[in-house]
Structure formats: C-alpha cells, structure tokens
Amino acid sequence: MLNLFRAEWNKIAGHRWLTSCLIWIFPVGAVAFTLVMALILSLSESARLAFRSDTVQWTEQLVGTWGFLNNPLGRLLLIGFTAVMFAGEYQWQTWKSIIPRNRRVPLILNKFVTLGVFVVVAFALMSVLLTLGMGLLRAIADAPYPPELSASVIRTTVSDYTRSAVLGFISTLIAAGYAALAAMLTRSILGGVLVAYAVTFAENLSAVGLILIAYFLDLPGILQLYRFTPGYNLLNLDAWIRTGAGNPIVLDYGANRVELADSFGFSAVVIAAWVIGLIGLTTALFRRQDITS
Amino acid sequence: MSTGNPIVTENLTKHFGRGHKRIEAVKALNLVLLPGQVYGFLGPNGAGKTTTIRLLLGLLHPTSGHAYVYGKDVQRHPEVLRRVGAIVEGASFYNFLTARRNLEVFARTANRYDPARIDALLEQVGLAERANQRVKGYSTGMKQRLGLAAALLSDPDLLIFDEPTNGLDPSGMHEIREFIRRLATEQGKTIFLSSHLLSEVEQICDRVAIIQRGAIVREGAVGDLLDAKTTLRVEASPLDAARAALGDRWHVTTNTTWLSVEATRDEIPAIVRRLVQHNVDVYQVTSQRQSLEEYFLSVVEAETPHA
Ligand SMILES: Nc1ncnc2c1ncn2[C@@H]1O[C@H](COP(=O)(O)OP(=O)(O)OP(=O)(O)O)[C@@H](O)[C@H]1O
Ligand SMILES: [Mg+2]
C-alpha cells in the first residue's frame, strides 16, 4: 500500500513543471509574497504606516489560508493538477504499463489519496509560511501581531484550523471528483479541466439557475433541489460547527419563497454522498473502461 | 475449462463500435500456449494482434469469450498478471522521469520494489550508464530496451511482446531478437510474440499462429507448417513428357527449364522412378523449402476474398 502511494507520489512529484506550477506554487507563492511585501515595507515609510493601522491576528492568518481552496484561481489550479493526475496516464500512454501490475480499484483510489496528500501538504505549508511571513512583516512595520499565546487561544485555533482545513479539503475533493471523472471519461487533461471548471462554475450559479427554471416552468418546488448542492451544505456545516446553528438561506422570486434550513446531520450526509458518489462513480467506470491508448 | 497453461483463450471476441460501424477486431479466437513455448502471433496490419494482447493483459474487456493466464480468467483474477511481463505497441514511459525512476514507479506499483534488481536489469539491457537520464532523451532502440527491463521487473514466467522490434534498425532488431531468444533458452521463459515480420517469427519462434481479420487461419509448429507444402524443382528433359508422366498424381507447373512439383521429400524416389519409366532423362531433383514469407502470402491471399 505504501509502495503504491510512493509510486504515485514519485511519478507526480517527478513532473517538475506540473508540480511547481500547480501545487508547490501555493507554499512558494506564500514565500514570494512575503519577500515582496518585506521589500516594500522596508523601503517605504508610508507603507509601514498603512500596514500598522491594519489589525491582523496570526490566528486568523493561519486559519484563513485554507479559504484559498475555494478561491476561483486556487480552484482552477487544483482542478488542473487533478486533471493531469487522472488524464496524464492516457496521454502518456502509460496505463498499459501500469494496469497489469495491480488491480484497477486500488490504482484509481490511490490517485485520490495521493492527490489529497499533495493538497494537505501544500496548504499546511502555505498556511504556516504565510503566518510566519506575516509575523516578519509585522515586525518590520513594528506592528502588533496578536493574540498572545495561551492555552485557550491554542485550543480555539486548533479547532478552527481543523474545521477550516477539513471543510476546505472536502470542497476540494468534490471539485477534484468532477475533474477526475471528466479527465477519465474524456481521457484528456484539457477535457478534464474544462468540464470540471464548467461544473464548478455551474454549481456556483445553481441558485440563480434554479430560480430561473422555477420561474419559467412555474414550479417553485424545484428550488428545493438547492438543498442537495455541495456549496450550500458546506456553508451550513461550517456555520453549525462555528456557531452551533445552521446557515439558513432563502430563495425567492415573486411571491414564491423557499427557506432552506437543514440540520448538521442532513448536510453531513449530503456531503458524504457527493464525495463517495464521485469517487465511487469514477472507480466503477474506470473498472469497466477499455484502455486503448 | 481452464488449465494451468500460460495462455488459453476460449472464443475470445472483441468488437469496437456499434451498429454498421462495428469492427470485429477479434473473432472467436482459440489459442493454447504451453509452458516453455516461444509462440509467434503473425498477421498483417489490422489483423487483431494488439487487440488480442490487450485482452490478455486485462486492458480491454472481451465482448464475449475468455482469456485465461495460468488457468485464471484475467477479467476476474487480474492478479495473475503479476506472472506476466509485457510490451504493448511500443514501450511507453513517463518521459519526464529518468529510466531508473520509471522502473522504480513500475516496481512499486506492483508492490515489488528492489533497487538491486533494477540495477541488474539496467545492466542487462545495456542502459546502466544512462539510467539517470530522462527517458525524454532516449532513442527508440533505448526505449525498447528499457521496455524489456520493465517487462522483466517482477521476474515473470510469461512474456508478451507486441511487435518488439518495430521501429528499430537491423542491428537493433538483431539485438532484441537475440535477447528474447536467450530469455527462452537460458531462463526458460514462455514467450508470446506478435509480429508482421515473418523472418522474425521464423528466427525466434517454434510455434506460430497466423491471424487474419481477427481469426486464426493457420496454426502449428513453424517447421511443420513449412514442411507441409514443399515444392520440388525437377530438371528433366523433355519437359512435356515429364509433365505428362507426373500430372495425374501431383500438382505440376512448368517453368522455362524445369517443373515445380508440389510434393514432399519422401515422394522423390517415386517421382524419379516414374520419370524413368516414361523415358524421361532426370538431371536434378531438389526440394525447395518454402519460406515462411511465401507461405504467409499464400495463406493470406487465399483467405482474402477480393485480393
Ligand atoms: N480503440 C479502437 N477503436 C476502434 N477500432 C479499433 C480500436 N483498436 C483497434 N481497432 C480496430 O481493430 C482492428 C485490429 O486492430 P489491431 O490494432 O489489433 O491490429 P494489429 O494486428 O495489432 O495491427 P498492426 O500490425 O497495425 O499493429 C483494426 O481494424 C483496428 O482498426
Ligand atoms: Mg498492433
């Protein structure tokens, strides 16, 4: 099992161009950003002044980094990375050398695991580097960088960090699931990227889309479908964990109004169904696929 | 039925596409490969060689029928493929990795990583000095040799090579053929090799199946297939009388100064006796062993409706 993981890791990490541009760019970007900012701050008094007037907490910095997983650019890079991992073997014509050496199901599941490890390593590094970098910048500008370390600060930060990392990771896994599925079916890196990005985009617009459909078909019930989208449920879970209450949302047009307020359990089940469904579907289709390249 | 033989196929069939665009790439193929055989799989372009090999390796799913490797259906027990090493349609690699890294990735995928074995194999195929170079910069011949090393990684009992000398120059071809032949003679590997080159099959293999349009049209020991149809070159005079004397028993064609008679070596004394009885002077009778090339063309032409 460890061998299988290391095979995939070595393979992908050996593709220098790919990993530098699409995954190591996150931690490396954090360092580059810090260096550029440090240069600016050390040269310009006005920049230091402006920087000092901002309040920045290291705890927020640490936790907030994972939010970059949901940023459209971050998403696009990760979708590209996933598409190469899953479609690369078709384009390099290497499946034929790999498949006879192991069973198909572990081969494809291992790709998801390896992808997950890459994402976690890159983002954990990035969050630490950004937090330390920000500390450096605060020091240069002679600005405060609260809060002071204490047992309770550490406790809340650890739990905040875990929540944001886990939810960020899950939302990435869902986007990666689209990318993996599309890459496998189109057998092309570009196909995987385009389809997955289109789907992510469509998902973001699905509230508007559902309202339009409900309006034109005069079927307000359609709005209920929004309850099953990953985006809504991830936000709902996040709210439940943070505040102990959900994140109800209202969809309305004309006199029609639908309020969605679901329990933690409901959202957890829907999200699990998305993750398991996408990975399971990819695996099931891969098992049956003819490898002709 | 499934025996423990290296390869057994039972009515193995593969169609591509649907409707009137359907291509029957492999049609009800029945093959049996015994341990230790070096088996040639000979056929023109598009005959279905690669498709058969992909079916044997579990890369394609058969439309119907079964492929067994060492008695196990490869669809249901793909783990049996750990006993198989293969090169399919030219070896391909992660071009961005070095040769050694490629072998490491393959070995780890099979959960059998042994750096010493990788070094030994690189040495064996003559790539030790360039093992740390990226495969991107490799020539076709070097890639093919690396392919052999990759196929041998898990010390398989059965090797399947799809046109292993494709794209190589004559000395490269010779080198690879020697290597494959030695795998059989020195290490006792069973080998299944596809080719459209008859001379190659004749040099390496002891048994051959000729495949045409997805079906096997002839199968047998290389020697037997050739001996089955010998031609005798009979130099005699007068030719007309000779032809008349033999024509009722053998198939005879007249050339400018000799007759070709389709008969086996054993029949030479009878032929000479008969010619003498008919007062024909016999100068020379030689048996011309038909080359596999001629045999192949005659078989393929016979099986092609509109040739
Ligand atoms: N993926 C595919 N989709 C459609 N048709 C295919 C596919 N793969 C092979 N074929 C068809 O199946 C037939 C057999 O092809 P195959 O590649 O097995 O031949 P081959 O004997 O290996 O030929 P060659 O000597 O050219 O390598 C051909 O008619 C080919 O066009
Ligand atoms: Mg072929």
XYZ file of C-alpha atoms and ligand atoms in Angstrom:
632
model
C 0.000 0.000 0.000
C 2.798 2.372 0.932
C 4.617 1.281 -2.220
C 1.603 2.136 -4.326
C 1.384 5.569 -2.737
C 5.082 6.195 -3.239
C 4.818 5.121 -6.875
C 2.166 7.753 -7.491
C 3.891 10.399 -5.416
C 7.266 9.890 -7.135
C 5.635 9.913 -10.525
C 3.780 13.188 -9.996
C 6.479 14.902 -7.943
C 8.934 13.981 -10.715
C 6.908 16.090 -13.122
C 8.654 19.259 -12.000
C 6.874 21.648 -14.274
C 3.466 20.361 -13.264
C 4.039 20.391 -9.525
C 5.791 23.755 -9.470
C 3.049 25.496 -11.405
C 0.017 23.813 -9.927
C 0.710 22.701 -6.378
C 4.012 23.916 -4.917
C 3.025 27.332 -6.167
C 0.890 27.671 -3.040
C 3.704 27.496 -0.443
C 6.245 29.046 -2.813
C 3.794 31.840 -3.554
C 3.461 32.453 0.182
C 7.219 32.930 0.463
C 7.391 35.121 -2.636
C 4.522 37.262 -1.366
C 6.264 37.707 1.987
C 9.554 38.680 0.361
C 7.953 41.246 -1.953
C 5.977 42.747 0.901
C 9.074 42.794 3.121
C 10.949 44.706 0.452
C 8.152 47.232 0.043
C 7.746 47.728 3.789
C 11.428 48.175 4.424
C 11.664 50.771 1.675
C 8.536 52.817 2.258
C 7.579 54.613 5.451
C 4.022 55.239 4.241
C 3.547 51.550 3.534
C 4.672 50.768 7.062
C 2.209 53.281 8.450
C -0.682 51.886 6.472
C 0.283 48.365 7.446
C 0.434 49.280 11.115
C -3.119 50.645 11.061
C -4.459 47.262 9.838
C -5.292 44.842 12.571
C -4.049 41.384 11.745
C -4.238 38.379 14.015
C -1.908 35.451 13.427
C -4.718 33.054 14.321
C -6.906 34.409 11.532
C -3.995 34.311 9.143
C -3.337 30.671 9.943
C -6.940 29.573 9.667
C -7.898 31.821 6.749
C -5.306 30.360 4.366
C -7.434 27.293 3.782
C -10.131 29.552 2.364
C -7.900 29.947 -0.658
C -9.043 26.467 -1.680
C -12.403 27.987 -2.521
C -10.982 30.911 -4.424
C -11.608 30.589 -8.194
C -7.911 30.777 -9.065
C -6.915 28.285 -6.387
C -9.711 26.054 -7.591
C -8.582 26.263 -11.204
C -5.004 25.309 -10.320
C -6.165 22.340 -8.278
C -8.539 21.204 -10.998
C -5.646 21.359 -13.459
C -3.486 19.331 -11.111
C -6.202 16.709 -10.668
C -6.811 16.506 -14.401
C -3.130 15.816 -15.070
C -3.051 13.158 -12.354
C -6.059 11.378 -13.804
C -5.775 12.009 -17.555
C -1.982 12.017 -17.763
C -1.768 8.244 -17.916
C -3.951 8.247 -21.037
C -1.945 10.965 -22.765
C 1.407 9.473 -21.809
C 0.058 6.027 -22.805
C 1.292 4.623 -19.530
C -1.873 2.881 -18.308
C -0.890 -0.171 -20.346
C 2.361 -0.434 -18.379
C 0.642 0.136 -15.030
C -2.666 -1.718 -15.097
C -1.272 -5.260 -15.474
C 0.821 -4.642 -12.349
C -2.022 -4.036 -9.916
C -5.784 -4.094 -9.590
C -7.678 -1.205 -11.085
C -9.605 -0.193 -7.973
C -6.552 0.371 -5.738
C -4.818 2.112 -8.644
C -7.537 4.712 -9.016
C -8.281 5.117 -5.292
C -4.579 5.613 -4.709
C -4.700 8.584 -7.049
C -7.339 10.223 -4.858
C -5.287 9.530 -1.732
C -2.117 10.910 -3.288
C -3.970 13.970 -4.519
C -5.299 14.539 -1.006
C -1.827 14.282 0.494
C -0.432 16.760 -2.039
C -3.191 19.237 -1.226
C -2.800 18.867 2.537
C 0.995 19.173 2.414
C 0.874 22.204 0.125
C -1.797 24.041 2.104
C -0.455 23.201 5.540
C 2.937 24.508 4.410
C 1.358 27.568 2.879
C -0.626 28.408 5.997
C 2.439 28.099 8.240
C 4.660 30.040 5.863
C 2.097 32.810 5.435
C 1.593 33.094 9.180
C 5.320 33.250 9.874
C 5.810 35.601 6.939
C 3.117 37.896 8.223
C 4.909 37.857 11.593
C 8.057 39.017 9.848
C 6.165 41.777 8.077
C 4.517 42.905 11.303
C 7.951 43.024 12.917
C 9.364 45.103 10.063
C 6.478 47.542 10.363
C 6.738 47.416 14.127
C 3.063 46.490 14.319
C 1.319 44.231 16.830
C 0.546 40.624 15.884
C -1.942 39.390 18.467
C -3.198 37.342 20.204
C -0.684 36.339 22.795
C -0.151 32.595 23.142
C -2.259 30.958 25.805
C -3.852 27.598 26.347
C -7.291 28.831 25.330
C -6.005 30.605 22.207
C -4.246 27.433 21.154
C -7.327 25.358 21.820
C -9.649 27.530 19.738
C -7.064 27.950 16.997
C -6.538 24.219 16.697
C -10.252 23.611 16.444
C -10.754 26.488 13.962
C -7.810 25.283 11.916
C -9.132 21.742 11.798
C -12.612 22.896 10.773
C -11.378 25.133 8.003
C -8.866 22.553 6.769
C -11.354 19.702 6.776
C -14.121 21.666 5.075
C -11.691 23.192 2.576
C -10.317 19.756 1.897
C -13.775 18.289 1.345
C -14.793 21.033 -1.039
C -11.554 20.438 -2.943
C -12.246 16.735 -3.003
C -15.638 17.362 -4.596
C -14.159 19.652 -7.260
C -11.374 17.101 -7.767
C -14.043 14.434 -8.097
C -15.584 16.269 -11.060
C -12.125 16.764 -12.540
C -11.117 13.140 -12.064
C -14.359 11.852 -13.533
C -14.192 14.198 -16.514
C -10.483 13.527 -17.077
C -11.076 9.796 -17.015
C -14.043 9.919 -19.380
C -12.546 12.371 -21.896
C -9.108 10.758 -21.458
C -7.697 14.226 -21.874
C -6.190 16.754 -19.486
C -7.824 19.690 -21.208
C -11.174 17.912 -21.279
C -10.924 17.276 -17.562
C -10.095 20.900 -16.781
C -12.806 22.383 -18.975
C -15.597 20.102 -17.838
C -14.673 20.318 -14.153
C -14.363 24.083 -14.210
C -17.655 24.420 -16.042
C -19.356 22.188 -13.474
C -17.886 24.134 -10.542
C -18.980 27.350 -12.183
C -22.460 25.977 -12.822
C -22.668 24.859 -9.215
C -21.916 28.384 -8.058
C -24.667 29.672 -10.310
C -27.101 26.932 -9.432
C -29.203 29.111 -7.094
C -29.828 31.591 -9.903
C -30.315 28.764 -12.375
C -32.879 27.026 -10.191
C -34.785 30.270 -9.669
C -34.928 30.827 -13.429
C -36.119 27.296 -14.061
C -38.707 27.539 -11.297
C -39.900 30.827 -12.706
C -40.218 29.724 -16.322
C -41.728 26.350 -15.542
C -43.766 27.813 -12.703
C -42.558 25.038 -10.419
C -41.444 26.599 -7.130
C -40.748 23.108 -5.766
C -37.639 22.959 -7.967
C -35.950 25.365 -5.559
C -35.795 22.544 -3.031
C -33.111 20.950 -5.187
C -30.695 23.553 -3.898
C -30.681 21.631 -0.638
C -28.584 18.981 -2.332
C -25.808 21.183 -3.690
C -22.353 20.841 -2.103
C -21.905 24.605 -1.711
C -24.982 25.151 0.427
C -24.260 22.176 2.649
C -20.602 23.065 3.174
C -21.576 26.555 4.336
C -24.263 25.065 6.521
C -21.816 22.632 8.127
C -19.317 25.407 8.674
C -21.971 27.515 10.432
C -23.120 24.606 12.586
C -19.589 23.895 13.755
C -18.696 27.542 14.345
C -21.873 28.838 15.923
C -23.928 25.827 16.856
C -26.644 26.981 14.468
C -27.100 26.420 10.747
C -26.819 28.866 7.913
C -30.377 29.081 6.607
C -30.835 30.644 3.215
C -33.843 31.995 1.393
C -34.502 31.577 -2.302
C -37.329 33.677 -3.653
C -38.896 35.107 -6.759
C -42.227 36.933 -6.989
C -44.461 35.661 -4.249
C -42.632 32.330 -4.034
C -40.252 31.864 -1.225
C -38.348 28.831 -0.042
C -36.349 28.837 3.108
C -33.705 26.145 3.454
C -32.547 25.343 6.969
C -31.126 21.914 7.354
C -29.633 20.069 10.264
C -25.961 19.280 10.658
C -26.725 15.605 10.062
C -28.539 16.290 6.795
C -25.693 18.349 5.400
C -23.091 15.856 6.554
C -24.951 13.050 4.761
C -25.341 15.059 1.561
C -21.672 15.998 1.523
C -20.614 12.422 2.224
C -22.871 11.280 -0.610
C -21.200 13.715 -3.009
C -17.680 12.663 -2.058
C -18.392 8.948 -2.020
C -20.586 9.204 -5.103
C -17.998 10.986 -7.226
C -15.104 8.793 -6.159
C -17.248 5.666 -6.416
C -18.520 6.570 -9.871
C -15.010 7.308 -11.115
C -13.794 3.990 -9.754
C -16.712 1.981 -11.116
C -16.368 3.475 -14.596
C -12.611 3.009 -14.579
C -13.020 -0.669 -13.752
C -15.087 -1.184 -16.894
C -13.066 1.066 -19.152
C -11.234 -0.217 -22.218
C -7.672 1.043 -22.332
C -6.933 1.607 -25.989
C -4.052 4.061 -25.789
C -12.404 -25.189 -18.931
C -9.236 -23.705 -17.626
C -5.898 -25.397 -17.465
C -2.755 -24.078 -15.900
C -1.254 -23.272 -19.289
C 0.379 -19.871 -19.725
C -2.257 -18.709 -22.201
C -5.587 -20.220 -23.138
C -8.279 -18.291 -24.959
C -11.791 -19.541 -25.424
C -13.793 -17.999 -28.252
C -12.215 -14.692 -27.341
C -14.107 -11.956 -29.179
C -13.792 -8.185 -29.243
C -15.923 -5.723 -31.167
C -15.333 -1.991 -31.331
C -18.129 0.461 -32.018
C -21.799 -0.198 -32.619
C -24.241 -0.630 -35.478
C -22.908 -0.730 -39.012
C -19.684 0.925 -37.862
C -18.912 -2.104 -35.750
C -15.448 -3.551 -36.184
C -14.905 -7.173 -35.294
C -11.285 -6.880 -34.261
C -11.004 -10.378 -32.775
C -13.407 -13.185 -33.654
C -13.821 -16.283 -31.505
C -10.117 -16.797 -31.052
C -8.920 -20.081 -29.570
C -5.285 -20.264 -28.594
C -3.298 -22.548 -26.329
C 0.227 -21.753 -25.256
C 2.196 -24.421 -23.420
C 4.907 -23.692 -20.863
C 8.298 -23.019 -22.412
C 6.958 -22.316 -25.885
C 8.109 -19.384 -27.943
C 4.934 -18.631 -29.791
C 4.668 -16.336 -32.778
C 1.477 -14.436 -33.482
C 1.738 -13.420 -37.071
C -0.551 -11.203 -39.062
C -0.733 -8.168 -41.346
C -1.629 -4.670 -40.120
C -5.036 -4.504 -38.516
C -5.295 -8.283 -38.120
C -6.095 -8.011 -34.413
C -2.731 -8.818 -32.811
C -2.604 -5.843 -30.485
C -6.273 -6.213 -29.603
C -5.682 -9.844 -28.593
C -2.695 -8.852 -26.466
C -4.643 -6.060 -24.765
C -7.367 -8.599 -23.967
C -4.772 -10.944 -22.492
C -3.456 -8.153 -20.275
C -6.876 -7.097 -18.995
C -6.635 -3.707 -20.723
C -9.700 -4.449 -22.854
C -12.830 -6.267 -21.808
C -13.883 -9.033 -24.203
C -17.231 -8.711 -25.958
C -17.549 -12.441 -25.350
C -15.316 -15.379 -24.591
C -12.491 -15.670 -22.096
C -8.773 -15.144 -21.789
C -7.014 -17.344 -19.255
C -3.491 -16.848 -17.988
C -2.106 -19.741 -15.963
C -5.637 -21.032 -15.634
C -7.140 -17.798 -14.294
C -9.613 -15.640 -16.177
C -7.786 -12.298 -16.422
C -11.060 -10.394 -16.048
C -11.870 -11.955 -12.723
C -8.378 -12.581 -11.392
C -6.194 -9.767 -12.714
C -3.622 -10.516 -10.022
C -2.463 -13.464 -12.134
C -0.933 -10.853 -14.445
C 1.838 -10.457 -11.893
C 3.314 -13.527 -13.548
C 3.350 -11.708 -16.873
C 5.677 -9.092 -18.324
C 4.679 -7.245 -21.462
C 5.425 -4.619 -24.046
C 2.323 -3.394 -25.877
C 2.582 -1.368 -29.093
C 5.997 0.070 -28.297
C 7.100 0.707 -24.762
C 5.913 3.985 -23.247
C 7.196 5.665 -20.144
C 6.922 8.746 -18.008
C 9.206 10.749 -20.269
C 9.824 13.335 -17.590
C 11.371 10.750 -15.260
C 14.717 9.013 -15.563
C 14.925 5.399 -16.671
C 15.668 4.268 -13.146
C 12.766 6.263 -11.705
C 10.420 4.780 -14.304
C 11.403 1.278 -13.269
C 11.019 2.245 -9.621
C 7.483 3.536 -10.244
C 6.541 0.336 -12.092
C 8.068 -1.891 -9.411
C 6.371 -0.041 -6.568
C 3.066 -0.209 -8.422
C 3.427 -3.978 -8.358
C 4.478 -3.731 -4.696
C 7.812 -5.369 -5.533
C 10.477 -2.717 -5.267
C 14.042 -3.978 -5.224
C 16.721 -1.439 -6.200
C 19.318 -4.171 -6.751
C 17.107 -5.896 -9.298
C 16.560 -2.614 -11.131
C 20.309 -2.057 -11.343
C 20.866 -5.588 -12.578
C 18.199 -5.222 -15.266
C 19.551 -1.871 -16.426
C 22.937 -3.530 -16.738
C 21.429 -6.487 -18.598
C 19.784 -4.298 -21.256
C 22.849 -2.093 -21.561
C 21.378 1.086 -20.115
C 23.282 1.241 -16.829
C 25.307 4.251 -17.899
C 22.326 6.313 -18.957
C 19.938 5.188 -16.273
C 19.849 8.588 -14.613
C 18.955 10.388 -17.789
C 15.363 11.323 -18.518
C 13.599 8.984 -20.919
C 12.605 12.033 -22.999
C 16.105 11.993 -24.482
C 16.110 8.281 -25.315
C 16.233 6.844 -28.838
C 13.613 4.336 -29.993
C 16.086 1.497 -29.501
C 16.915 2.600 -25.964
C 13.230 2.875 -25.099
C 12.624 -0.585 -26.436
C 15.455 -1.972 -24.315
C 14.100 -0.145 -21.273
C 10.749 -1.731 -22.148
C 12.367 -5.159 -21.903
C 13.767 -4.262 -18.495
C 10.322 -3.061 -17.390
C 8.735 -6.282 -18.624
C 11.250 -8.353 -16.667
C 10.905 -6.380 -13.407
C 8.842 -8.866 -11.468
C 10.668 -11.890 -12.892
C 7.619 -13.096 -14.854
C 7.136 -16.603 -16.183
C 5.316 -15.434 -19.291
C 6.429 -12.589 -21.538
C 4.129 -10.975 -24.065
C 5.755 -8.789 -26.694
C 3.752 -6.857 -29.258
C 5.985 -6.153 -32.258
C 9.080 -5.791 -30.095
C 11.374 -4.757 -32.935
C 9.088 -2.161 -34.513
C 10.967 0.973 -35.496
C 14.430 -0.467 -34.917
C 17.314 -0.614 -37.372
C 18.628 -4.037 -38.457
C 21.273 -4.244 -35.763
C 18.770 -3.144 -33.109
C 16.347 -5.806 -34.357
C 19.031 -8.441 -34.210
C 19.995 -7.446 -30.678
C 16.430 -7.588 -29.375
C 15.737 -10.922 -31.072
C 18.848 -12.445 -29.566
C 17.811 -11.145 -26.174
C 14.311 -12.614 -26.459
C 15.621 -15.924 -27.728
C 18.013 -16.104 -24.782
C 15.165 -15.433 -22.341
C 13.597 -18.617 -23.645
C 16.666 -20.820 -23.906
C 18.599 -19.667 -20.844
C 15.839 -18.724 -18.443
C 13.063 -20.980 -19.677
C 10.528 -18.169 -20.076
C 7.382 -18.744 -22.081
C 7.100 -16.134 -24.802
C 4.185 -14.888 -26.868
C 5.346 -12.547 -29.576
C 3.346 -10.743 -32.211
C 4.870 -9.626 -35.449
C 4.084 -8.845 -39.030
C 7.621 -9.852 -39.925
C 7.815 -13.445 -40.988
C 11.558 -13.696 -40.813
C 11.352 -12.589 -37.200
C 8.896 -15.309 -36.251
C 10.931 -17.847 -38.198
C 14.092 -16.843 -36.309
C 12.679 -16.703 -32.797
C 9.603 -18.873 -32.530
C 8.992 -22.571 -32.516
C 5.253 -22.325 -32.969
C 3.137 -19.866 -34.883
C -0.465 -18.829 -35.384
C -1.337 -16.785 -38.427
C -4.114 -14.305 -37.768
C -6.070 -12.544 -40.449
C -9.097 -10.284 -39.922
C -9.392 -11.276 -36.295
C -9.359 -15.027 -36.837
C -6.632 -17.661 -36.846
C -6.201 -19.116 -40.302
C -3.273 -21.490 -39.640
C -1.594 -22.767 -36.529
C 1.267 -25.150 -35.970
C 4.966 -25.712 -35.399
C 6.975 -23.426 -37.657
C 8.774 -26.422 -39.168
C 5.575 -28.391 -39.798
C 3.781 -25.524 -41.475
C 6.666 -25.186 -43.880
C 7.206 -28.885 -44.472
C 3.547 -29.435 -45.139
C 3.952 -27.857 -48.509
C 7.319 -28.424 -50.102
C 7.952 -27.759 -53.712
C 10.295 -29.958 -55.710
C 12.299 -28.490 -58.519
C 12.639 -31.148 -61.180
C 15.088 -30.636 -64.042
C 14.338 -33.157 -66.728
C 14.009 -33.495 -70.465
C 11.767 -33.473 -72.340
C 9.658 -31.318 -70.067
C 6.359 -32.093 -71.797
C 6.799 -35.809 -71.301
C 7.809 -35.264 -67.695
C 4.750 -33.178 -67.053
C 2.519 -35.794 -68.649
C 4.116 -38.506 -66.523
C 3.561 -36.695 -63.209
C 0.492 -34.572 -63.849
C -2.076 -37.176 -62.845
C -0.657 -37.615 -59.344
C 0.893 -34.287 -58.404
C 0.222 -30.655 -58.954
C 2.780 -29.618 -61.551
C 3.621 -26.252 -63.037
C 6.013 -25.826 -65.916
C 8.715 -23.202 -65.788
C 11.103 -22.372 -68.637
C 13.597 -25.148 -67.922
C 12.174 -27.096 -65.002
C 8.982 -28.261 -63.371
C 7.812 -27.380 -59.927
C 6.039 -30.246 -58.327
C 4.109 -29.917 -55.117
C 5.165 -32.947 -53.170
C 7.056 -33.893 -50.054
C 10.655 -35.065 -49.848
C 9.514 -38.621 -49.218
C 7.933 -38.740 -52.614
C 11.146 -38.006 -54.544
C 12.053 -41.684 -55.259
C 8.564 -42.366 -56.614
C 8.763 -39.337 -58.840
C 12.168 -40.300 -60.236
C 11.038 -43.883 -60.819
C 8.001 -42.747 -62.711
C 10.014 -40.339 -64.873
C 12.483 -43.080 -65.756
C 9.652 -45.443 -66.613
C 8.383 -42.812 -69.043
C 11.789 -42.469 -70.677
C 12.440 -39.001 -69.330
C 16.038 -38.022 -68.548
C 16.364 -36.692 -64.997
C 19.170 -34.189 -64.325
C 18.370 -32.935 -60.857
C 15.612 -33.002 -58.258
C 15.877 -30.514 -55.399
C 13.454 -29.900 -52.618
C 12.765 -26.235 -52.123
C 11.720 -25.475 -48.609
C 9.088 -22.813 -48.859
C 9.977 -19.767 -46.836
C 7.518 -18.614 -44.237
C 7.206 -15.470 -46.292
C 5.799 -17.336 -49.292
C 3.688 -19.455 -47.065
C 2.271 -16.456 -45.278
C 1.426 -14.678 -48.507
C -0.217 -17.769 -49.939
C -2.324 -18.203 -46.807
C -3.294 -14.569 -46.554
C -4.169 -14.371 -50.246
C -6.249 -17.496 -50.039
C -8.215 -16.074 -47.114
C -8.779 -12.634 -48.605
C -11.930 -12.610 -50.735
C -11.146 -9.697 -53.060
C -7.380 -9.919 -53.311
N -9.924 1.509 -29.997
C -10.339 1.073 -31.179
N -11.485 1.561 -31.700
C -11.926 1.127 -32.886
N -11.311 0.205 -33.638
C -10.176 -0.321 -33.169
C -9.619 0.084 -31.915
N -8.475 -0.608 -31.719
C -8.323 -1.402 -32.797
N -9.332 -1.240 -33.673
C -9.515 -1.970 -34.947
O -9.383 -3.330 -34.709
C -8.669 -3.966 -35.767
C -7.473 -4.696 -35.196
O -6.528 -3.761 -34.715
P -5.181 -4.193 -34.010
O -4.536 -2.950 -33.515
O -5.466 -5.263 -33.048
O -4.333 -4.777 -35.217
P -2.829 -5.261 -35.261
O -2.850 -6.651 -35.750
O -2.169 -5.007 -33.976
O -2.221 -4.322 -36.392
P -0.787 -3.630 -36.522
O 0.106 -4.629 -37.192
O -1.072 -2.483 -37.434
O -0.346 -3.221 -35.179
C -8.321 -2.872 -36.748
O -9.285 -2.887 -37.768
C -8.436 -1.618 -35.940
O -8.819 -0.543 -36.761
Mg -0.567 -3.799 -33.383
